[in-house]
Tab-separated table of C-alpha atoms in Angstrom:
chain	number	residue	atom	x	y	z
A	257	MET	CA	89.915	127.035	110.221
A	258	THR	CA	90.513	128.323	113.760
A	259	THR	CA	87.348	129.791	115.349
A	260	LYS	CA	86.250	130.754	118.844
A	261	PHE	CA	84.835	127.253	119.268
A	262	PHE	CA	86.410	124.228	117.677
A	263	GLN	CA	84.276	123.128	114.741
A	264	ILE	CA	84.661	120.622	111.945
A	265	GLU	CA	84.170	121.854	108.390
A	266	GLU	CA	82.079	120.287	105.675
A	267	ALA	CA	84.752	120.462	102.934
A	268	PHE	CA	87.525	118.839	104.959
A	269	THR	CA	85.155	116.260	106.460
A	270	ARG	CA	84.125	115.337	102.930
A	271	LYS	CA	87.772	114.736	102.033
A	272	ILE	CA	88.310	112.585	105.142
A	273	TRP	CA	85.137	110.580	104.602
A	274	LYS	CA	85.897	110.013	100.948
A	275	LYS	CA	89.222	108.541	102.030
A	276	LEU	CA	87.448	106.351	104.600
A	277	ARG	CA	84.821	105.284	102.044
A	278	ASP	CA	87.549	104.094	99.651
A	279	ASN	CA	89.811	102.623	102.350
A	280	GLN	CA	90.808	99.042	103.207
A	281	VAL	CA	88.087	99.132	105.856
A	282	PRO	CA	85.288	101.301	104.395
A	283	VAL	CA	83.695	102.641	107.583
A	284	VAL	CA	81.854	105.275	105.508
A	285	THR	CA	79.064	103.830	103.386
A	286	GLN	CA	77.292	105.770	100.657
A	287	GLU	CA	74.354	106.240	103.009
A	288	ILE	CA	76.617	107.729	105.695
A	289	TYR	CA	78.377	109.884	103.113
A	290	SER	CA	75.031	111.242	101.877
A	291	ASP	CA	74.219	112.356	105.425
A	292	LEU	CA	77.498	114.271	105.793
A	293	ILE	CA	76.069	117.795	106.102
A	294	ALA	CA	73.590	116.797	108.802
A	295	THR	CA	76.299	114.836	110.648
A	296	VAL	CA	78.662	117.831	110.590
A	297	ASP	CA	75.894	120.028	112.038
A	298	ARG	CA	75.122	117.522	114.824
A	299	THR	CA	78.801	117.062	115.628
A	300	ASN	CA	79.407	120.802	115.855
A	301	LYS	CA	76.450	121.174	118.211
A	302	ASP	CA	77.972	118.453	120.402
A	303	LEU	CA	81.366	120.183	120.292
A	304	ARG	CA	79.873	123.572	121.232
A	305	SER	CA	77.846	122.117	124.094
A	306	LYS	CA	80.738	119.913	125.304
A	307	ALA	CA	78.572	116.839	124.719
A	308	TYR	CA	81.062	115.131	122.383
A	309	MET	CA	82.596	111.887	123.586
A	310	PRO	CA	84.613	109.498	121.384
A	311	SER	CA	82.645	106.405	120.431
A	312	ILE	CA	83.748	102.833	121.101
A	313	GLY	CA	84.599	102.481	117.419
A	314	HIS	CA	84.082	99.445	115.219
A	315	GLY	CA	86.635	97.152	116.820
A	316	PHE	CA	90.144	96.019	115.970
A	317	LEU	CA	91.856	94.517	112.942
A	318	GLY	CA	94.694	92.065	113.504
A	319	LEU	CA	97.942	92.032	111.549
A	320	LYS	CA	101.093	90.014	112.080
A	321	LYS	CA	104.126	91.900	113.346
A	322	GLY	CA	106.777	89.199	113.755
A	323	GLY	CA	107.505	86.123	115.783
A	324	GLY	CA	103.810	85.290	115.852
A	325	VAL	CA	102.943	88.580	117.589
A	326	THR	CA	99.679	90.194	116.449
A	327	ARG	CA	99.129	93.945	116.459
A	328	PHE	CA	95.517	95.066	116.614
A	329	LEU	CA	94.695	98.269	114.743
A	330	PRO	CA	91.687	100.269	116.000
A	331	ILE	CA	88.981	100.976	113.440
A	332	LEU	CA	87.612	104.322	114.613
A	333	SER	CA	84.236	105.837	113.735
A	334	ASN	CA	83.809	108.286	110.880
A	335	VAL	CA	82.931	111.129	113.286
A	336	ASP	CA	85.928	110.496	115.550
A	337	MET	CA	88.236	110.387	112.536
A	338	ALA	CA	86.839	113.694	111.261
A	339	ILE	CA	87.445	115.349	114.626
A	340	TYR	CA	90.936	113.866	115.052
A	341	TYR	CA	91.999	114.966	111.574
A	342	HIS	CA	90.604	118.482	111.966
A	343	ILE	CA	92.562	118.890	115.211
A	344	CYS	CA	95.847	117.567	113.824
A	345	PHE	CA	95.517	119.422	110.516
A	346	THR	CA	94.880	122.734	112.276
A	347	LEU	CA	97.741	122.273	114.756
A	348	SER	CA	100.281	120.965	112.249
A	349	ASP	CA	101.212	124.379	110.822
A	350	GLN	CA	102.003	125.680	114.286
A	351	ILE	CA	103.762	122.699	115.850
A	352	LEU	CA	105.704	120.890	113.112
A	353	VAL	CA	109.322	121.938	112.652
A	354	ARG	CA	111.292	120.842	109.602
A	355	ARG	CA	114.757	119.726	110.652
A	356	GLU	CA	117.676	118.545	108.555
A	357	ARG	CA	117.929	114.742	108.304
A	358	VAL	CA	114.589	114.211	110.081
A	359	PHE	CA	111.809	112.763	107.943
A	360	GLY	CA	108.072	112.313	108.426
A	361	GLY	CA	106.828	115.817	109.231
A	362	TRP	CA	105.015	116.705	106.017
A	363	HIS	CA	101.529	118.246	106.129
A	364	LEU	CA	98.435	116.061	106.271
A	365	VAL	CA	96.915	116.826	102.878
A	366	PRO	CA	97.568	119.211	99.983
A	367	ARG	CA	95.611	122.342	100.784
A	368	SER	CA	94.054	122.729	97.348
A	369	GLN	CA	94.250	121.538	93.784
A	370	LYS	CA	96.500	124.488	92.990
A	371	VAL	CA	100.201	123.949	93.620
A	372	THR	CA	101.199	126.459	96.301
A	373	ASP	CA	104.683	125.478	97.401
A	374	GLN	CA	107.757	123.566	96.360
A	375	ASN	CA	106.838	120.540	98.456
A	376	GLN	CA	103.570	120.122	96.577
A	377	GLN	CA	105.234	120.905	93.245
A	378	ASP	CA	107.599	117.988	93.690
A	379	SER	CA	104.785	115.638	94.711
A	380	THR	CA	103.041	116.109	91.366
A	381	GLU	CA	105.954	114.481	89.535
A	382	ILE	CA	104.522	111.041	90.315
A	383	GLY	CA	100.851	110.042	90.341
A	384	GLU	CA	99.063	108.601	93.357
A	385	GLU	CA	98.515	105.182	91.784
A	386	GLU	CA	102.173	104.820	90.865
A	387	ALA	CA	103.252	106.057	94.306
A	388	GLN	CA	101.085	103.418	95.999
A	389	SER	CA	103.097	100.783	94.125
A	390	PHE	CA	106.190	101.800	96.109
A	391	LEU	CA	104.723	102.357	99.604
A	392	GLN	CA	106.685	100.674	102.399
A	393	ASP	CA	104.428	101.317	105.412
A	394	TYR	CA	102.136	98.345	105.971
A	395	PHE	CA	98.412	98.967	106.308
A	396	SER	CA	98.515	102.724	106.003
A	397	ASP	CA	96.749	104.719	103.309
A	398	PRO	CA	98.028	108.310	103.525
A	399	PHE	CA	96.219	111.217	101.907
A	400	SER	CA	99.187	111.693	99.612
A	401	SER	CA	101.160	108.599	98.680
A	402	ALA	CA	103.192	110.873	96.386
A	403	LEU	CA	104.359	113.036	99.308
A	404	TRP	CA	105.162	109.878	101.274
A	405	LEU	CA	107.237	108.545	98.370
A	406	LYS	CA	109.007	111.874	97.911
A	407	GLU	CA	110.013	111.879	101.588
A	408	TRP	CA	111.041	108.204	101.462
A	409	ARG	CA	113.252	108.714	98.422
A	410	GLN	CA	114.932	111.719	100.031
A	411	PHE	CA	115.620	109.521	103.061
A	412	THR	CA	117.106	106.667	100.999
A	413	VAL	CA	119.197	109.070	98.879
A	414	LEU	CA	120.615	110.600	102.075
A	415	ILE	CA	121.509	107.161	103.457
A	416	ARG	CA	123.353	106.311	100.252
A	417	GLU	CA	125.221	109.610	100.276
A	418	LEU	CA	126.270	109.140	103.898
A	419	CYS	CA	127.381	105.564	103.248
A	420	ASN	CA	129.655	106.915	100.518
A	421	THR	CA	131.063	109.833	102.531
A	422	GLN	CA	134.561	109.069	103.794
A	423	GLY	CA	134.903	111.698	106.499
A	424	ILE	CA	132.021	110.620	108.720
A	425	GLY	CA	133.569	107.383	109.912
A	426	ASN	CA	133.191	103.702	109.118
A	427	TYR	CA	130.327	102.701	111.390
A	428	VAL	CA	126.539	103.016	111.523
A	429	VAL	CA	124.111	102.050	114.249
A	430	GLU	CA	120.446	101.396	113.486
A	431	THR	CA	117.786	101.330	116.188
A	432	ASP	CA	114.161	102.179	116.775
A	433	ILE	CA	111.801	103.150	119.581
A	434	ALA	CA	110.050	100.254	121.276
A	435	ASN	CA	106.225	100.310	121.062
A	436	PHE	CA	106.391	103.964	120.065
A	437	TYR	CA	102.731	104.866	119.505
A	438	ASP	CA	101.626	102.856	122.547
A	439	SER	CA	104.192	104.612	124.765
A	440	ILE	CA	103.419	108.261	123.990
A	441	GLU	CA	102.413	109.921	127.269
A	442	ILE	CA	99.241	111.946	126.757
A	443	PRO	CA	99.650	114.370	129.720
A	444	ARG	CA	103.207	115.196	128.564
A	445	LEU	CA	102.022	115.645	124.974
A	446	VAL	CA	99.240	117.988	126.094
A	447	ARG	CA	101.605	120.050	128.261
A	448	ASN	CA	103.957	120.481	125.326
A	449	LEU	CA	101.103	121.514	123.050
A	450	ARG	CA	99.911	124.120	125.547
A	451	ARG	CA	103.420	125.541	125.484
A	452	ASP	CA	103.878	125.488	121.701
A	453	ALA	CA	100.295	126.116	120.508
A	454	HIS	CA	98.952	128.202	123.376
A	455	ASN	CA	96.440	130.053	121.185
A	456	ASN	CA	94.569	126.811	120.444
A	457	GLU	CA	93.297	125.778	123.875
A	458	GLU	CA	89.941	124.641	122.489
A	459	LEU	CA	91.677	122.299	120.040
A	460	ILE	CA	94.072	120.975	122.656
A	461	GLU	CA	91.190	120.225	125.032
A	462	ALA	CA	89.409	118.341	122.259
A	463	LEU	CA	92.581	116.384	121.451
A	464	GLU	CA	93.106	115.532	125.123
A	465	LEU	CA	89.543	114.223	125.296
A	466	PHE	CA	89.925	112.205	122.105
A	467	LEU	CA	93.258	110.645	123.105
A	468	GLY	CA	91.940	109.903	126.572
A	469	PHE	CA	88.920	107.967	125.350
A	470	TRP	CA	89.511	106.724	121.765
A	471	ASN	CA	90.179	103.274	123.282
A	472	ARG	CA	86.983	103.269	125.340
A	473	ARG	CA	86.027	99.861	123.938
A	474	LEU	CA	88.835	98.380	126.080
A	475	ASN	CA	89.326	100.978	128.816
A	476	GLY	CA	85.738	101.981	129.506
A	477	TYR	CA	85.393	105.407	131.130
A	478	GLN	CA	88.897	105.317	132.582
A	479	ALA	CA	90.861	107.942	130.640
A	480	SER	CA	94.016	106.631	128.973
A	481	THR	CA	97.291	108.310	129.907
A	482	LYS	CA	99.352	106.530	127.249
A	483	GLY	CA	99.036	105.651	123.604
A	484	ILE	CA	97.762	107.166	120.383
A	485	PRO	CA	95.789	105.172	117.788
A	486	GLN	CA	97.465	103.566	114.785
A	487	GLU	CA	94.524	104.653	112.640
A	488	ILE	CA	94.074	103.322	109.120
A	489	ILE	CA	94.822	106.504	107.161
A	490	SER	CA	97.890	107.112	109.370
A	491	ASP	CA	98.464	110.837	108.729
A	492	ALA	CA	96.955	112.309	111.924
A	493	SER	CA	98.827	110.030	114.323
A	494	ARG	CA	101.976	110.493	112.238
A	495	VAL	CA	101.792	114.255	112.901
A	496	VAL	CA	101.265	113.739	116.642
A	497	ALA	CA	104.100	111.201	116.861
A	498	HIS	CA	106.482	113.384	114.863
A	499	TYR	CA	105.752	116.353	117.114
A	500	TYR	CA	106.312	114.250	120.237
A	501	LEU	CA	109.896	113.492	119.116
A	502	GLN	CA	110.878	117.048	118.196
A	503	ARG	CA	112.439	117.798	121.601
A	504	PHE	CA	114.474	114.600	121.229
A	505	ASP	CA	115.524	115.644	117.696
A	506	GLU	CA	116.795	119.008	118.920
A	507	GLU	CA	118.687	117.719	121.945
A	508	PHE	CA	120.132	114.626	120.307
A	509	SER	CA	121.201	116.533	117.172
A	510	LYS	CA	123.199	118.924	119.383
A	511	TYR	CA	124.886	115.966	121.076
A	512	CYS	CA	125.762	114.337	117.748
A	513	THR	CA	127.099	117.557	116.247
A	514	SER	CA	129.335	118.228	119.249
A	515	ASN	CA	130.692	114.659	119.123
A	516	GLY	CA	131.363	114.397	115.394
A	517	LEU	CA	128.373	112.133	114.698
A	518	ILE	CA	125.547	112.365	112.159
A	519	ASN	CA	122.030	111.321	113.125
A	520	VAL	CA	119.073	110.578	110.839
A	521	ARG	CA	115.468	109.798	111.785
A	522	TRP	CA	112.614	108.307	109.781
A	523	SER	CA	109.508	108.069	111.984
A	524	ASP	CA	110.760	106.034	114.980
A	525	ASP	CA	113.782	104.573	113.148
A	526	ILE	CA	117.084	106.193	114.133
A	527	LEU	CA	120.449	105.983	112.370
A	528	ILE	CA	123.768	107.310	113.717
A	529	PHE	CA	126.996	107.487	111.690
A	530	GLY	CA	130.326	107.694	113.509
A	531	LYS	CA	134.041	106.847	113.545
A	532	SER	CA	134.062	104.104	116.173
A	533	ARG	CA	131.827	101.517	117.769
A	534	LYS	CA	132.516	103.109	121.139
A	535	SER	CA	131.246	106.511	120.023
A	536	LEU	CA	128.066	104.907	118.679
A	537	GLU	CA	127.481	102.958	121.898
A	538	LEU	CA	127.824	106.209	123.849
A	539	ALA	CA	125.405	107.894	121.437
A	540	ILE	CA	122.838	105.131	121.963
A	541	HIS	CA	123.234	105.619	125.709
A	542	LYS	CA	122.648	109.361	125.292
A	543	ALA	CA	119.621	108.800	123.044
A	544	SER	CA	118.192	106.395	125.623
A	545	LYS	CA	118.560	108.986	128.401
A	546	ILE	CA	116.837	111.699	126.357
A	547	LEU	CA	113.998	109.389	125.328
A	548	LEU	CA	113.534	108.139	128.892
A	549	SER	CA	112.543	111.644	129.979
A	550	ASP	CA	109.698	111.404	127.450
A	551	GLY	CA	108.617	107.966	128.635
A	552	LEU	CA	110.219	106.158	125.678
A	553	ASN	CA	112.811	103.413	125.276
A	554	LEU	CA	114.942	102.103	122.446
A	555	ASN	CA	114.336	98.588	121.173
A	556	ALA	CA	117.376	96.525	122.194
A	557	SER	CA	116.529	93.665	119.824
A	558	LYS	CA	116.560	96.027	116.835
A	559	THR	CA	119.756	97.886	117.712
A	560	GLN	CA	122.650	96.843	115.434
A	561	ILE	CA	126.043	98.285	114.571
A	562	PHE	CA	127.274	97.866	110.981
A	563	SER	CA	130.255	98.932	108.971
A	564	ARG	CA	129.285	101.683	106.530
A	565	ARG	CA	129.664	99.364	103.531
A	566	ASP	CA	127.730	96.508	105.124
A	567	PHE	CA	124.937	98.906	106.043
A	568	GLU	CA	124.762	100.160	102.459
A	569	ARG	CA	124.331	96.582	101.260
A	570	TYR	CA	121.913	95.754	104.085
A	571	ARG	CA	119.656	98.645	103.030
A	572	ALA	CA	120.188	97.831	99.308
A	573	THR	CA	120.618	101.532	98.571
A	574	ASP	CA	122.021	100.840	95.083
A	575	VAL	CA	118.819	99.005	94.129
A	576	LEU	CA	116.603	101.765	95.506
A	577	ALA	CA	118.698	104.480	93.838
A	578	ALA	CA	118.462	102.754	90.450
A	579	ILE	CA	114.679	102.488	90.812
A	580	GLY	CA	114.426	106.139	91.847
A	581	ASN	CA	116.547	107.153	88.841
A	582	ASP	CA	114.586	104.838	86.501
A	583	ASP	CA	117.839	103.202	85.386
A	584	ALA	CA	116.917	99.644	84.357
A	585	LYS	CA	120.509	98.525	83.680
A	586	ALA	CA	121.758	99.756	87.057
A	587	PHE	CA	118.677	98.217	88.699
A	588	ARG	CA	119.378	94.740	87.334
A	589	ARG	CA	123.089	94.968	88.106
A	590	SER	CA	122.489	96.112	91.694
A	591	LEU	CA	119.650	93.620	92.260
A	592	ARG	CA	121.898	90.708	91.198
A	593	SER	CA	124.587	91.964	93.555
A	594	ALA	CA	122.064	92.352	96.390
A	595	ILE	CA	120.755	88.815	95.889
A	596	GLN	CA	124.296	87.433	96.081
A	597	TRP	CA	124.971	89.447	99.233
A	598	ASN	CA	121.757	88.190	100.834
A	599	LYS	CA	122.828	84.543	100.467
A	600	LYS	CA	125.451	84.887	103.206
A	601	ASN	CA	124.465	88.142	104.878
A	602	LYS	CA	121.321	90.064	105.771
A	603	MET	CA	119.411	92.469	103.541
A	604	ARG	CA	116.174	94.446	103.994
A	605	ILE	CA	114.421	92.063	101.640
A	606	ASP	CA	111.001	93.545	102.470
A	607	THR	CA	112.025	96.980	101.166
A	608	VAL	CA	113.590	95.567	98.005
A	609	PHE	CA	110.624	93.238	97.409
A	610	ARG	CA	108.007	96.026	97.456
A	611	ALA	CA	110.138	98.476	95.485
A	612	THR	CA	110.913	95.855	92.831
A	613	ILE	CA	107.230	94.974	92.384
A	614	GLY	CA	106.525	98.639	91.685
A	615	TYR	CA	109.428	98.976	89.281
A	616	VAL	CA	108.629	95.780	87.352
A	617	LYS	CA	105.105	97.115	86.864
A	618	LYS	CA	106.509	100.455	85.714
A	619	LEU	CA	108.845	98.730	83.217
A	620	GLY	CA	105.857	96.943	81.679
A	621	SER	CA	106.822	94.973	78.569
A	622	ASN	CA	110.474	95.970	79.132
A	623	ALA	CA	110.617	93.990	82.368
A	624	GLN	CA	112.793	90.882	82.154
A	625	ILE	CA	112.226	87.378	83.489
A	626	PHE	CA	114.996	87.877	86.058
A	627	GLU	CA	113.237	90.604	88.053
A	628	LYS	CA	109.812	89.016	87.604
A	629	ASN	CA	111.038	85.709	88.997
A	630	PHE	CA	112.702	87.495	91.915
A	631	VAL	CA	109.425	88.942	93.239
A	632	LEU	CA	107.261	85.941	92.324
A	633	GLU	CA	109.588	83.480	94.079
A	634	ILE	CA	109.602	85.612	97.230
A	635	ALA	CA	105.818	85.906	97.120
A	636	ARG	CA	105.467	82.132	96.862
A	637	SER	CA	107.994	81.314	99.576
A	638	ASP	CA	107.457	84.089	102.147
A	639	VAL	CA	103.821	84.348	103.183
A	640	ASN	CA	104.552	87.203	105.611
A	641	LEU	CA	105.931	89.438	102.872
A	642	LEU	CA	103.099	88.524	100.513
A	643	LEU	CA	100.517	89.447	103.131
A	644	SER	CA	102.201	92.783	103.849
A	645	LEU	CA	101.394	94.213	100.399
A	646	ASN	CA	98.769	96.879	99.793
A	647	ALA	CA	95.970	96.563	97.225
A	648	ARG	CA	97.929	98.188	94.395
A	649	GLN	CA	100.988	96.018	95.048
A	650	LEU	CA	98.859	92.858	95.109
A	651	LEU	CA	97.329	93.780	91.751
A	652	ASN	CA	100.789	94.490	90.317
A	653	LEU	CA	102.098	91.154	91.561
A	654	ILE	CA	99.195	89.214	90.047
A	655	SER	CA	99.501	91.103	86.766
A	656	ILE	CA	103.189	90.240	86.288
A	657	SER	CA	102.708	86.509	86.931
A	658	ASP	CA	102.546	84.183	83.922
A	659	ASP	CA	99.350	82.416	85.014
A	660	LYS	CA	97.343	85.233	86.572
A	661	LYS	CA	94.309	83.173	87.532
A	662	SER	CA	96.433	80.556	89.302
A	663	PHE	CA	98.456	83.191	91.121
A	664	PHE	CA	95.239	84.953	92.182
A	665	LYS	CA	94.090	81.658	93.715
A	666	LEU	CA	97.480	81.187	95.384
A	667	VAL	CA	97.150	84.576	97.088
A	668	ILE	CA	93.669	83.623	98.357
A	669	SER	CA	94.965	80.337	99.770
A	670	ARG	CA	97.815	82.146	101.562
A	671	ILE	CA	95.496	84.805	103.004
A	672	THR	CA	93.011	82.287	104.375
A	673	SER	CA	95.764	80.056	105.787
A	674	VAL	CA	96.577	82.569	108.543
A	675	PRO	CA	94.244	84.070	111.176
A	676	TYR	CA	95.016	87.760	110.544
A	677	ALA	CA	92.197	89.980	109.294
A	678	ALA	CA	94.324	92.836	107.899
A	679	PRO	CA	95.557	91.033	104.731
A	680	ARG	CA	91.992	89.851	104.081
A	681	ALA	CA	90.770	93.448	104.298
A	682	THR	CA	93.522	94.456	101.859
A	683	PHE	CA	92.580	91.720	99.381
A	684	LEU	CA	88.907	92.734	99.502
A	685	HIS	CA	90.020	96.335	98.988
A	686	MET	CA	91.817	95.192	95.824
A	687	LEU	CA	88.614	93.527	94.576
A	688	ARG	CA	86.546	96.676	95.164
A	689	LYS	CA	89.067	99.072	93.674
A	690	TYR	CA	90.556	97.043	90.820
A	691	HIS	CA	87.871	94.513	89.834
A	692	LYS	CA	87.804	95.819	86.245
A	693	GLU	CA	91.589	95.627	85.925
A	694	LEU	CA	91.504	92.059	87.247
A	695	VAL	CA	88.954	91.091	84.596
A	696	ARG	CA	91.147	92.654	81.906
A	697	ILE	CA	94.132	90.500	82.909
A	698	GLY	CA	92.073	87.301	82.993
A	699	VAL	CA	90.636	87.027	86.519
A	700	SER	CA	86.896	86.818	85.901
A	701	ARG	CA	84.152	88.397	87.969
A	702	ARG	CA	83.132	84.872	89.025
A	703	ASN	CA	86.720	84.176	90.236
A	704	GLN	CA	86.584	87.364	92.275
A	705	LEU	CA	83.165	86.560	93.759
A	706	ASN	CA	84.374	83.103	94.754
A	707	ALA	CA	87.420	84.676	96.412
A	708	ALA	CA	85.222	87.090	98.405
A	709	GLU	CA	82.960	84.224	99.495
A	710	THR	CA	86.014	82.197	100.557
A	711	ILE	CA	87.238	85.060	102.724
A	712	LYS	CA	83.741	85.474	104.184
A	713	LYS	CA	83.584	81.763	105.040
A	714	ASN	CA	87.000	81.896	106.734
A	715	SER	CA	86.403	85.142	108.654
A	716	GLN	CA	83.505	84.270	110.929
A	717	ASP	CA	85.442	85.539	113.953
A	718	SER	CA	86.014	89.020	112.471
A	719	GLU	CA	83.156	91.503	112.697
A	720	ILE	CA	85.258	94.061	110.804
A	721	ILE	CA	85.568	91.780	107.772
A	722	LEU	CA	81.977	90.510	107.888
A	723	GLN	CA	80.227	93.807	108.575
A	724	LEU	CA	82.434	96.432	106.924
A	725	CYS	CA	84.512	94.776	104.191
A	726	ILE	CA	82.460	91.931	102.712
A	727	PRO	CA	79.104	93.723	102.012
A	728	PRO	CA	80.492	96.547	99.795
A	729	THR	CA	82.765	94.065	97.997
A	730	LEU	CA	79.857	91.764	97.131
A	731	ARG	CA	77.685	94.697	96.042
A	732	ILE	CA	80.332	95.811	93.556
A	733	LEU	CA	81.080	92.332	92.220
A	734	GLU	CA	77.412	91.332	91.910
A	735	LYS	CA	76.467	94.330	89.749
């Protein structure tokens, strides 16, 4: 892919645009997709002549984070996404380093239909649709949900193993990086890339331009010096973010090894296992110092020290292990235990909720009332968790309810009761992608049309919903 001048390629652009066409926010229409070859030619002329400038994009999509805080996700143009993904895909082979107990650095997309390495071989063990049932990242739609799930299960298996390892100590600290994507310093990132990928100056210049002006809708012509976009596919920014933390991984791993600690990282979540609270407090101090030199800070409100056993229960690793091993008996036993624990303590109920929805769907007619009621009761009582599901998970949840039409209407009422556009985009995505499956389980085309019209009526303040999500949904349902 590397040439004298940075160019985008038709085949890879087609793959990116197909993903954007079928996404929660379909920024690529069939008309745009049909003009792909001409658009690639025009874009490459702009890149060669240095005329390319990131567009102002389509706007922002709001989703609830917590405590009433709204995060606004940028909806970038199809051309900007093609350029961003070409840059990150080309650089990823040269800049990503696989490190023990660090997760998130897999490649953007499988290179071909043919299995070429062990990583891709493993990913074929589970299909994309099934993998989407178990996704934990909210409002991301990676190129390979199967690779995401493979990485996630390796992470959860490691946590369980460490929680059951006597020699590492009795304590665990969990923390994460505050406002990670928004805090990444672009000049520092570019300097590091010039050091590590010095044969790709043309690509690095293009990335510097893109990151400087992707937020032009808000910043105008003032180049940004901080922040990368939380784009809706999520893979390109994941690669950039993972690379940005690699110096931290190397330095902090050396510190932990020399002090008898074990560190684990998933994206911006950091775990440290040790023999005393004091050693973990010192490790957090050290991590903070290393991150500070990269312009980052740990999130004090999300930093907690647990005993090893309490942390195992908090993360519900027995439940996740039983699901990963497809052991229904162990799943029910561990889920009952986790529910009891959660009555007086704290558990990652969001993780268990999503994983259980996927497993109940996988069990099919073998699923029992106990596990069905668990997810349905949470969905009815916790609107935030309900609205955090992706399209596949929403369909699964509706399909396992006893009265599917009534539950479908309940989801609509919950979605329109809050001002956030992201769950509305996800629901409309479900209608576009799974309208036939919904009809088969008893939710008629008329029910679906009424739901789309209800969302349209309640989304007059969202151009993203009205202009990008509603029209293709109505076209499909009105056929």
